[in-house]
mmCIF file of C-alpha atoms in Angstrom:
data_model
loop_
_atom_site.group_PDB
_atom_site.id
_atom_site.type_symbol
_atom_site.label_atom_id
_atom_site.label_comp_id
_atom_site.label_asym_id
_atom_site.label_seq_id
_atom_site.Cartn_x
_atom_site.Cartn_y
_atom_site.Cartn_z
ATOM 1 C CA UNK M 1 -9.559 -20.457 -7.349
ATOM 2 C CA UNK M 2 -6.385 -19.937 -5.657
ATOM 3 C CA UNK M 3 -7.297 -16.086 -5.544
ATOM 4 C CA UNK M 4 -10.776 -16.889 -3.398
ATOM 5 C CA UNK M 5 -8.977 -19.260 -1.241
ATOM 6 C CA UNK M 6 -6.777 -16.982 -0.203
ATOM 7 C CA UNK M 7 -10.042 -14.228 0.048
ATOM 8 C CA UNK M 8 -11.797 -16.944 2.066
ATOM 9 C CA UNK M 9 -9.247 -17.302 4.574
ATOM 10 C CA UNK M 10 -8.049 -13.778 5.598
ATOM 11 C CA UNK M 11 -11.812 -13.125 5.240
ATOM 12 C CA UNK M 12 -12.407 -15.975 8.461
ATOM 13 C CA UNK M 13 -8.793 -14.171 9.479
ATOM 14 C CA UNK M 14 -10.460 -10.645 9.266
ATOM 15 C CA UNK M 15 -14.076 -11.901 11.196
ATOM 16 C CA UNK M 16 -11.592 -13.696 13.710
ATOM 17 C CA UNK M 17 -10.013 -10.421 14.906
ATOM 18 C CA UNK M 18 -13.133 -9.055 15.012
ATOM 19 C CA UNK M 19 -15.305 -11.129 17.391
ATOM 20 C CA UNK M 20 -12.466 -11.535 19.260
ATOM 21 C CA UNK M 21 -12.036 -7.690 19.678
ATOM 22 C CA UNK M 22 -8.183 -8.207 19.174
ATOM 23 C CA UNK M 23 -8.517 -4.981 17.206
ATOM 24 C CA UNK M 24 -10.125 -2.896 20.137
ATOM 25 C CA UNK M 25 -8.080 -0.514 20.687
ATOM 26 C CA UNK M 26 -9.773 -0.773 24.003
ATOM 27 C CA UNK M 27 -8.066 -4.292 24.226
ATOM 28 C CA UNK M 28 -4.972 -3.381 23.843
ATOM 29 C CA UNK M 29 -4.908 -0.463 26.723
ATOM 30 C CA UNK M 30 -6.096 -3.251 28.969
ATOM 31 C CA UNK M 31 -3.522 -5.982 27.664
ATOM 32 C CA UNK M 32 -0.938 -3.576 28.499
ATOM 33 C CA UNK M 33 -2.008 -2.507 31.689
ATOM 34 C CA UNK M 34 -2.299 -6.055 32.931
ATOM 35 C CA UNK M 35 -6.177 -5.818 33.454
ATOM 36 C CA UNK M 36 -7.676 -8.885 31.892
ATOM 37 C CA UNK M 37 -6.413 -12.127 31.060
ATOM 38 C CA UNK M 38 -8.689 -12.227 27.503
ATOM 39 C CA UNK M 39 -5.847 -10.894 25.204
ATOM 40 C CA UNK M 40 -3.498 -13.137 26.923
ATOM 41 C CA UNK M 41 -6.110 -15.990 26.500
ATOM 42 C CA UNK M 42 -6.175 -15.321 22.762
ATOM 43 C CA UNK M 43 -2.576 -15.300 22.220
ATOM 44 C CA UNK M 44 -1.693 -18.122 24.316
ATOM 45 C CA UNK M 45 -4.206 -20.492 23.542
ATOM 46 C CA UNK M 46 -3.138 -19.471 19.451
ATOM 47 C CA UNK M 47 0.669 -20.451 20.391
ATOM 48 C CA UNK M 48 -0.170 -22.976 22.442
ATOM 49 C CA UNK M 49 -2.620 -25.363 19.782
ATOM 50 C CA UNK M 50 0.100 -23.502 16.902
ATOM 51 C CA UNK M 51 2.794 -25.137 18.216
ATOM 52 C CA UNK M 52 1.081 -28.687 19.079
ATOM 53 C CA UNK M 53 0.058 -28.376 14.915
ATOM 54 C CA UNK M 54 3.956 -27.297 14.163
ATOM 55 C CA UNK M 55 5.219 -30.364 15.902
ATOM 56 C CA UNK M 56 2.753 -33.107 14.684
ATOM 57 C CA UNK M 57 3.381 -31.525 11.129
ATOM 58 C CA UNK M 58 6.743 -32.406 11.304
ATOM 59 C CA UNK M 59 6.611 -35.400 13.424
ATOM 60 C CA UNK M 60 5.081 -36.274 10.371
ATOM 61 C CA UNK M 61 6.973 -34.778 7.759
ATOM 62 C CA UNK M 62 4.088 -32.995 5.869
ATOM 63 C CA UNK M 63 4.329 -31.197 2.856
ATOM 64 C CA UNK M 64 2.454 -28.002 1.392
ATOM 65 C CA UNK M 65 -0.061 -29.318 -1.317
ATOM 66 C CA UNK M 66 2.217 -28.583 -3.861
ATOM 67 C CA UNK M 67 4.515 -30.729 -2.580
ATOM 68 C CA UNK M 68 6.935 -27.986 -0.873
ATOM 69 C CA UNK M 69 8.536 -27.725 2.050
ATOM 70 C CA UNK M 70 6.748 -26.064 4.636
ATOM 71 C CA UNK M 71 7.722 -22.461 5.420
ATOM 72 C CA UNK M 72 8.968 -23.422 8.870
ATOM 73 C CA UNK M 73 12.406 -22.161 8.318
ATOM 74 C CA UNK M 74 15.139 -21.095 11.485
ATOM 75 C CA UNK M 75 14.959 -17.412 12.251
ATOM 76 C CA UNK M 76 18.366 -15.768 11.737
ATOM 77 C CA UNK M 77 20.444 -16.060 15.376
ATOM 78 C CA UNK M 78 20.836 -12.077 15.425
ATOM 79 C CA UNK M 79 19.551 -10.597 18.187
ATOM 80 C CA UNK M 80 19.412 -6.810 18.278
ATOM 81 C CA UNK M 81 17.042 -6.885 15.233
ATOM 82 C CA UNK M 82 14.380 -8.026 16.934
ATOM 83 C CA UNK M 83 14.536 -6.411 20.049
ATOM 84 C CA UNK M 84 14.780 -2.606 18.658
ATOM 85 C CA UNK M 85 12.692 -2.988 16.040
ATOM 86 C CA UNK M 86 10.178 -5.342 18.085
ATOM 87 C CA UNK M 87 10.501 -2.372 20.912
ATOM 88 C CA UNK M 88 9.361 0.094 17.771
ATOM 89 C CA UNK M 89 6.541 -1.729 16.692
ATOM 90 C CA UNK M 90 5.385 -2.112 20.275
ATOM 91 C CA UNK M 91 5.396 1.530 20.803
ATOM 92 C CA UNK M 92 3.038 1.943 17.858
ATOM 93 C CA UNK M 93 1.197 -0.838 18.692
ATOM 94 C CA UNK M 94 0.244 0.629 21.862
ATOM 95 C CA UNK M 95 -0.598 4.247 20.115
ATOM 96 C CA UNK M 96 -2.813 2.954 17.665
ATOM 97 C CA UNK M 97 -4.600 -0.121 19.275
ATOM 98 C CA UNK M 98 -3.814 -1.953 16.227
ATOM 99 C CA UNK M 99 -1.061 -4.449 14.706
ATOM 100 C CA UNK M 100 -0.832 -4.965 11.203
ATOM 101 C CA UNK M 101 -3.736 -7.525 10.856
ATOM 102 C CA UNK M 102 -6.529 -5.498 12.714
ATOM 103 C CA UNK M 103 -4.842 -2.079 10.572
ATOM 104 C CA UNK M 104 -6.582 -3.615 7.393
ATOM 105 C CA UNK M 105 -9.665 -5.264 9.577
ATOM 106 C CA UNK M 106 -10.635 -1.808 10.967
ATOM 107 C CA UNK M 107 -10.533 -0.332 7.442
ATOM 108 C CA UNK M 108 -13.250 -3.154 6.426
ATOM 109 C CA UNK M 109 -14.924 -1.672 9.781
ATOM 110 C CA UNK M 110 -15.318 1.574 8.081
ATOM 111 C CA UNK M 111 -13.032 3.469 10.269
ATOM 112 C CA UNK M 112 -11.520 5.819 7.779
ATOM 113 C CA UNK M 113 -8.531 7.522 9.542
ATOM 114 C CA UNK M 114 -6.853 3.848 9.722
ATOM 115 C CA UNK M 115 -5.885 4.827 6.367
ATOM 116 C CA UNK M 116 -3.841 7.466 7.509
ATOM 117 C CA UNK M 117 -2.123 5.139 9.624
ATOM 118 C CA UNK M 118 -1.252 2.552 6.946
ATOM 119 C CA UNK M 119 -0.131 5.195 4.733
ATOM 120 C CA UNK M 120 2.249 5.845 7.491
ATOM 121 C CA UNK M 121 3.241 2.163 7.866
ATOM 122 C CA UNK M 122 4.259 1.764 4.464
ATOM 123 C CA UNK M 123 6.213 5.045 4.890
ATOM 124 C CA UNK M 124 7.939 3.669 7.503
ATOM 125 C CA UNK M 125 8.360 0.145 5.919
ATOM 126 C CA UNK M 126 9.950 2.521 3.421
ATOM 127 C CA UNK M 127 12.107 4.448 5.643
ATOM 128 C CA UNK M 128 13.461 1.163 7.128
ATOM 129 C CA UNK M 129 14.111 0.008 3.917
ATOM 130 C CA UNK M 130 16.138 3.182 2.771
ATOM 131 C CA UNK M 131 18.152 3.375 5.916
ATOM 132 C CA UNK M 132 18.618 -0.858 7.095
ATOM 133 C CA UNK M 133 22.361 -0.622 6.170
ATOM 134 C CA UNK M 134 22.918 1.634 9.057
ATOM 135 C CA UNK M 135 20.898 -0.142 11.396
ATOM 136 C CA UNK M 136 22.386 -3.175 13.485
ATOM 137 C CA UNK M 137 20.627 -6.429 12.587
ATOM 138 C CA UNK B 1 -27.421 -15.971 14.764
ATOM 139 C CA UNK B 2 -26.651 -15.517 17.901
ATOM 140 C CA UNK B 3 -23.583 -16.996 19.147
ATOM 141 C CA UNK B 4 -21.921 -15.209 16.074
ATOM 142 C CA UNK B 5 -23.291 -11.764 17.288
ATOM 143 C CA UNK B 6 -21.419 -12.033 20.364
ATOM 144 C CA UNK B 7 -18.155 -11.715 21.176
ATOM 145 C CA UNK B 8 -16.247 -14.953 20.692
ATOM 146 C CA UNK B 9 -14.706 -16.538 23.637
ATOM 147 C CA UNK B 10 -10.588 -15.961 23.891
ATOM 148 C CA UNK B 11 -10.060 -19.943 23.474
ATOM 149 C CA UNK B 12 -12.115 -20.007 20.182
ATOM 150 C CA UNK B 13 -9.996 -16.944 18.820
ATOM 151 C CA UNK B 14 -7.194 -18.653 19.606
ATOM 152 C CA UNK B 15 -7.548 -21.615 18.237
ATOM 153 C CA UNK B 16 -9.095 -20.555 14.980
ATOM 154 C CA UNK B 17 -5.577 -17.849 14.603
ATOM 155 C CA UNK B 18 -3.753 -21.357 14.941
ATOM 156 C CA UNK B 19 -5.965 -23.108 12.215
ATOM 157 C CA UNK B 20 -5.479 -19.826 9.879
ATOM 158 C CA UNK B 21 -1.881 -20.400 10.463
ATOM 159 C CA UNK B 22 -2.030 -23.868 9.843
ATOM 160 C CA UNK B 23 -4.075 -22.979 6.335
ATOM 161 C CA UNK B 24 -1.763 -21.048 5.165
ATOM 162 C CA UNK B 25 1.525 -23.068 5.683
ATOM 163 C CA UNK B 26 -0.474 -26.048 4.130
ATOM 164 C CA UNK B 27 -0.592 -23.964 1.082
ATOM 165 C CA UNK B 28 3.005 -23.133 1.146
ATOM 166 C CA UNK B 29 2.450 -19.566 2.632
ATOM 167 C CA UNK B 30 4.073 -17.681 5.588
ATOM 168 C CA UNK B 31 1.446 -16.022 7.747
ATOM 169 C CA UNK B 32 2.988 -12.866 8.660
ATOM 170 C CA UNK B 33 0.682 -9.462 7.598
ATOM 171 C CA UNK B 34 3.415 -6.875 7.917
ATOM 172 C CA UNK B 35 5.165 -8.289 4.512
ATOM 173 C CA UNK B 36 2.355 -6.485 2.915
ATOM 174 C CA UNK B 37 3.710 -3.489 3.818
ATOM 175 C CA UNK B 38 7.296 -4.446 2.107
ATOM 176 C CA UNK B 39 5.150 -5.301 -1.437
ATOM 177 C CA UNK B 40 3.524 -2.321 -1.304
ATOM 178 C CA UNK B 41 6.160 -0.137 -1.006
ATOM 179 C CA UNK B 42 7.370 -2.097 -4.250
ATOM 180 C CA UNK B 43 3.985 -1.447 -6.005
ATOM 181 C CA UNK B 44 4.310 2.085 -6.054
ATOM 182 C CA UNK B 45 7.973 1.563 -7.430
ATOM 183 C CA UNK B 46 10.136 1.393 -4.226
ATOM 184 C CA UNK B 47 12.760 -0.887 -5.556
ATOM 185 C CA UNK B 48 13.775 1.685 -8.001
ATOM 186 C CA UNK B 49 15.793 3.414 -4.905
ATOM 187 C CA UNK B 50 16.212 0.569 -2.919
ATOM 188 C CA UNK B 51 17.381 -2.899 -3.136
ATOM 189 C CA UNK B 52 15.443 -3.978 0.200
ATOM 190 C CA UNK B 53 12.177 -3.531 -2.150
ATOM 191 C CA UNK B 54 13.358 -4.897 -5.524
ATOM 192 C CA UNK B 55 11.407 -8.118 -4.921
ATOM 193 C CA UNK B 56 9.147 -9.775 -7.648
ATOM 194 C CA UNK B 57 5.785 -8.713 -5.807
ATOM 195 C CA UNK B 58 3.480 -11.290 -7.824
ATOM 196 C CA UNK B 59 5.060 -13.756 -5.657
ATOM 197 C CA UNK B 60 3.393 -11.339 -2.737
ATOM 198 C CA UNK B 61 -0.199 -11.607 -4.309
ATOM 199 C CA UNK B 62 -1.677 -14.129 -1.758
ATOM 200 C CA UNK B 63 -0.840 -12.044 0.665
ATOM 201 C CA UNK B 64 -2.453 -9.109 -0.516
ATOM 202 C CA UNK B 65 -5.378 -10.760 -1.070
ATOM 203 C CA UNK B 66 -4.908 -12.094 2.154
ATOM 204 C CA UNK B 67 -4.887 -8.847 3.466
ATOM 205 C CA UNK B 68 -7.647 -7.699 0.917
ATOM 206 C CA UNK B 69 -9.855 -10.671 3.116
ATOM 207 C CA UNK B 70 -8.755 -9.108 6.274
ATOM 208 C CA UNK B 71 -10.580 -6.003 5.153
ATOM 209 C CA UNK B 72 -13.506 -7.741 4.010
ATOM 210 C CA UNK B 73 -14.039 -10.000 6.941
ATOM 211 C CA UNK B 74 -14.050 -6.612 9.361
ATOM 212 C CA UNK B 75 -16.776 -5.497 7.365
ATOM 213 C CA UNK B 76 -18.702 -8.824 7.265
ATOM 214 C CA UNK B 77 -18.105 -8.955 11.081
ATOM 215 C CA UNK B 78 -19.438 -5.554 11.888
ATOM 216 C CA UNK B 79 -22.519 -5.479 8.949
ATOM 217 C CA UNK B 80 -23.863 -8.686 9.872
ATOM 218 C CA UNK B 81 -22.304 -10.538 12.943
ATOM 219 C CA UNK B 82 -22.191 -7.090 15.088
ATOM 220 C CA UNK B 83 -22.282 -6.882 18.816
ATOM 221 C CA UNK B 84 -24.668 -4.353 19.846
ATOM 222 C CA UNK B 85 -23.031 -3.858 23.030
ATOM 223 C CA UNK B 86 -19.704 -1.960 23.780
ATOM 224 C CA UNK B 87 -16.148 -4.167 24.087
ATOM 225 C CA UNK B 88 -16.925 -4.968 27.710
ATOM 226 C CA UNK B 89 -12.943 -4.528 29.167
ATOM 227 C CA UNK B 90 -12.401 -4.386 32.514
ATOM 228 C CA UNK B 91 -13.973 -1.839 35.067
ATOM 229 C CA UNK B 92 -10.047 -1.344 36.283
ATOM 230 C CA UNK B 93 -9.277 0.094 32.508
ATOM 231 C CA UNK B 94 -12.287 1.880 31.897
ATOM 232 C CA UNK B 95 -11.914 4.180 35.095
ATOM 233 C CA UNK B 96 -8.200 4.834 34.079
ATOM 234 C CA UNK B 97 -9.473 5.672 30.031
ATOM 235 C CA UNK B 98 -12.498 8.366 31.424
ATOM 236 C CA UNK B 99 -9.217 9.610 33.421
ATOM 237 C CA UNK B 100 -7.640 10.393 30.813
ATOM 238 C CA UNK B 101 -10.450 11.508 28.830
ATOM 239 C CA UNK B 102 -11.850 9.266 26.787
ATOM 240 C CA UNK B 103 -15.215 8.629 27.165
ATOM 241 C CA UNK B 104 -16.295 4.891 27.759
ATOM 242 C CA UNK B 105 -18.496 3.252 27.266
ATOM 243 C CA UNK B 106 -19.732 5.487 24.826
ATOM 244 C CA UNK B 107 -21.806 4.497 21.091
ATOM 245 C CA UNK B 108 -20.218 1.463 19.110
ATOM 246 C CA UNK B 109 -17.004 0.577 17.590
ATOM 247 C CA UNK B 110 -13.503 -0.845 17.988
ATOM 248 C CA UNK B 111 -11.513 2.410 18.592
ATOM 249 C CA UNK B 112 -12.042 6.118 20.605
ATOM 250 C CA UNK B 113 -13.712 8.740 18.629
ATOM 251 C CA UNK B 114 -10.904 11.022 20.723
ATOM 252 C CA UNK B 115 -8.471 9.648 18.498
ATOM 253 C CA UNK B 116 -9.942 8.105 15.482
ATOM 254 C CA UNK B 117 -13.174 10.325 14.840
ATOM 255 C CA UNK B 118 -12.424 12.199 11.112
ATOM 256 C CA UNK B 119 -12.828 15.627 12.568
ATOM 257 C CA UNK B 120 -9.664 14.845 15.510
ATOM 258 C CA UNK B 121 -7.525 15.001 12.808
ATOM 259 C CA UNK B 122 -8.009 18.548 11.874
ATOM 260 C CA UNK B 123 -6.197 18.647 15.437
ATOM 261 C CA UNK B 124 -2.448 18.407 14.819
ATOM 262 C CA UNK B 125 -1.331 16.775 17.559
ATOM 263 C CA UNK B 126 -3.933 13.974 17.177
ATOM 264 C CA UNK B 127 -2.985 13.926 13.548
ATOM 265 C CA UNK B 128 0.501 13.611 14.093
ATOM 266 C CA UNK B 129 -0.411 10.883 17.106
ATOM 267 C CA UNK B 130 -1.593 8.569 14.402
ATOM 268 C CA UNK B 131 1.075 9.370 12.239
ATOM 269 C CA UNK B 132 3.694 8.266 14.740
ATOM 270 C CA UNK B 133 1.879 5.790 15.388
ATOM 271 C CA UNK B 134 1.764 3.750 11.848
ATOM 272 C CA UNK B 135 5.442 5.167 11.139
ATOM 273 C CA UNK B 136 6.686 2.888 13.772
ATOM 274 C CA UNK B 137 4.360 0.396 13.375
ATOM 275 C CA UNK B 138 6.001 -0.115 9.834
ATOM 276 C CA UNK B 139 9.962 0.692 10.363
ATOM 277 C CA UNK B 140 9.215 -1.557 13.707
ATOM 278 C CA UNK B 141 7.909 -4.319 12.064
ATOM 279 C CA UNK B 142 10.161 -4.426 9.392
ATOM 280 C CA UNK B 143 13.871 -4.049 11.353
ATOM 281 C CA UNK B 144 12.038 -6.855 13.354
ATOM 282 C CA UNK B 145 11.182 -8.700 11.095
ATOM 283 C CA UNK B 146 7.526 -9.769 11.890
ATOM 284 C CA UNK B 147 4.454 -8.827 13.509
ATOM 285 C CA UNK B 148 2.192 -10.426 16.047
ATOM 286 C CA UNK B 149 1.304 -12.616 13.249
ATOM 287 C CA UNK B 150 4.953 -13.348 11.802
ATOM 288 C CA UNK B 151 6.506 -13.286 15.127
ATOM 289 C CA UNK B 152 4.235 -13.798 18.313
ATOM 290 C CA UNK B 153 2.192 -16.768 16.605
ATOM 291 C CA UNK B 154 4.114 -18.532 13.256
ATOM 292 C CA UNK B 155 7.686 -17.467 15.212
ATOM 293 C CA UNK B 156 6.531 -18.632 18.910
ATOM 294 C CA UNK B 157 4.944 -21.536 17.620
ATOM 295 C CA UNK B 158 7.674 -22.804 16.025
ATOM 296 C CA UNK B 159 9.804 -22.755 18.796
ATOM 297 C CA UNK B 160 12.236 -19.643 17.058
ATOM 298 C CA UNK B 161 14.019 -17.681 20.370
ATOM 299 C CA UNK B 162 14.832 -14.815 18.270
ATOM 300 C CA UNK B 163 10.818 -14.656 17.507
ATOM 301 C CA UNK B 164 10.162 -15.027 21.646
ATOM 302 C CA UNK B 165 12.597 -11.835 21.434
ATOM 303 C CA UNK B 166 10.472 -10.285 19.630
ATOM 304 C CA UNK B 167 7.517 -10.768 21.052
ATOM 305 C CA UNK B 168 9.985 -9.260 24.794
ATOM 306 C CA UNK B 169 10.523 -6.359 22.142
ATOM 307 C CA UNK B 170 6.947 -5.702 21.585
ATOM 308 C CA UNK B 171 6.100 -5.651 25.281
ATOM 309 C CA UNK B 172 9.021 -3.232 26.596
ATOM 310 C CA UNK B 173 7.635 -1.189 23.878
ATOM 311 C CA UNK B 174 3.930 -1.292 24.676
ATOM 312 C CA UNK B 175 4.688 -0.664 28.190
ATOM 313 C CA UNK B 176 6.566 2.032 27.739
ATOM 314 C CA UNK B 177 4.007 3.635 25.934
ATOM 315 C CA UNK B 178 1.119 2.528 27.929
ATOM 316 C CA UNK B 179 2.928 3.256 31.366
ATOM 317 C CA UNK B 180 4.900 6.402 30.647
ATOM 318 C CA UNK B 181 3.866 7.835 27.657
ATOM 319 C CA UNK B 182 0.154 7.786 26.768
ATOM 320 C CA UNK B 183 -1.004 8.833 30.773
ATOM 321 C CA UNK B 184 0.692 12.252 29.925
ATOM 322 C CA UNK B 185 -0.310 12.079 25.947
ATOM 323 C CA UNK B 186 -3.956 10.914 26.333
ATOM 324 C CA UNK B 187 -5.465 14.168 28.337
ATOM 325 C CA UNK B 188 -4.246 16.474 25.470
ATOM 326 C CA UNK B 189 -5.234 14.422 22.349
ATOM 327 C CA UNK B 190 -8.476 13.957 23.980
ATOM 328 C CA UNK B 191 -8.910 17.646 25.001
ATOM 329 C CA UNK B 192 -11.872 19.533 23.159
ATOM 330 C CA UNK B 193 -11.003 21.260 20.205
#
């Protein structure tokens, strides 16, 4: 049950990214170049009604269904983290059209060199991983 | 049919990212994609080496099956809810992409045949393109911390500044690429073989 809820959603998740054509790689070129307002549109209006659903779910103090508490927790008040490894990921963002979501959505489109490029994700997931003590956080 | 067959206005997207968002942290889930990444390095027995991957990865399961949905939903979207027509982006970004060489509007699909097409990557520079590519994609993510999904939507919509520098981090990096890097790149990985 929990397994097909879980299906069910990144499966709406995966359809989602598709009619939207957030993983064109098209898209992206234009998002970057400043040519069209539609990536904006989908990003904004997703922040925008996600943090109006944030705030009412703890202006009301609501718990997951198991009675948790929601996983709303502070981000850590480092800064360098984010912006070297955000610049990183931005790079390859860029290259490949794609951010993790659409990487596994394009598979399910059939496009079989995406696998070369998750392959190479988790390698450098891995890579991180092996070398994080040396990087500033 | 056929409001599903075309492309889905920007505000729908939107708000339906929210609501998956809002699904998951009702169940007591994170939504943030690029943790998959983390687990799977695990699966194939990462944590042996590393401490950064000695996690207990059943605790990761929703997620892959999250991600196992994210697959399955691009295929439902493109078997049965396809748009016959090209990704209709501006006329501004199309001149600049037949520039460069790639040719669009040209057949179906999400991504160039210059770069994704099977045969390219008997090319090694377009091989290596996508190889970069994902390499940063994953250590980027990870030293971040987040994706667009971790960071730009859970992180920004919870009001988290170091997720907001993030989501500067991903644009200075984009931008770079898209500006400086890919105008020179581009007519060479899309060069005939």
């Amino acid at each position: 049950m929990k397994f097909l809820t879980y299906l069910g959603i990144g499966t709406i998740f995966g359809i989602v990214m598709t009619k939207s054509e957030a993983v064109s790689w098209f898209r992206i070129q234009e998002m970057f170049r400043f040519e069209s307002f539609h990536m904006y549109g989908i990003i904004g209006v997703a922040v925008v009604v996600g943090a109006l659903l944030v705030a009412l779910l703890k202006r009301f103090d609501v718990h997951a269904i198991d009675g948790s508490e929601l996983r709303l927790k502070p981000k850590a008040h480092t800064y360098r983290r984010y912006i070297y490894g955000g610049t990183l990921f931005g790079l390859g963002w860029a290259m490949t059209g794609a951010c993790p979501g659409p990487l596994f959505t394009l598979l399910g489109h059939g496009i079989l060199s995406i696998v070369l490029v998750i392959a190479s994700a988790v390698l450098g997931t891995y890579v991180y991983g092996a070398f994080r003590g040396r990087l500033p956080h | 049919m056929e409001f599903l067959s075309q492309p889905w206005h920007w505000s729908v997207s939107g708000v339906l990212i929210a609501l998956t968002m809002l699904a998951l942290l009702l169940l007591g889930k994170e939504f943030g994609v690029s943790s998959n990444l983390r687990t799977m390095c695990t699966l194939v027995g990462a944590g042996r080496r590393h401490d950064f991957f000695r996690i207990d990865w059943r605790a990761q399961t929703w997620n892959l099956v999250f991600a196992a949905g994210a697959i399955l939903g691009g295929f439902i979207a493109t078997t049965w809810l396809a748009n016959p027509d090209p990704v209709a982006i501006s006329a501004e970004t199309t001149a600049y992409l037949n520039s460069v060489g790639i040719d669009y509007p040209a057949g179906e699909g999400f991504v160039p045949d210059e770069l994704y097409a099977m045969d390219r990557l008997l090319q090694p520079l377009n091989w290596l393109f996508l190889v970069v590519g994902g390499f940063l994609i994953g250590f980027g993510t990870r030293w971040a911390g987040g994706c667009t999904s971790g960071h730009a939507i859970s992180g920004l919509a919870n009001l988290q500044l170091p997720s907001l520098v993030a989501v500067i981090g991903f644009f200075i990096g984009g931008l770079v690429m898209t500006w400086l890097i890919l105008p020179f790149l581009l007519p060479y990985l899309t060069a005939a073989a």
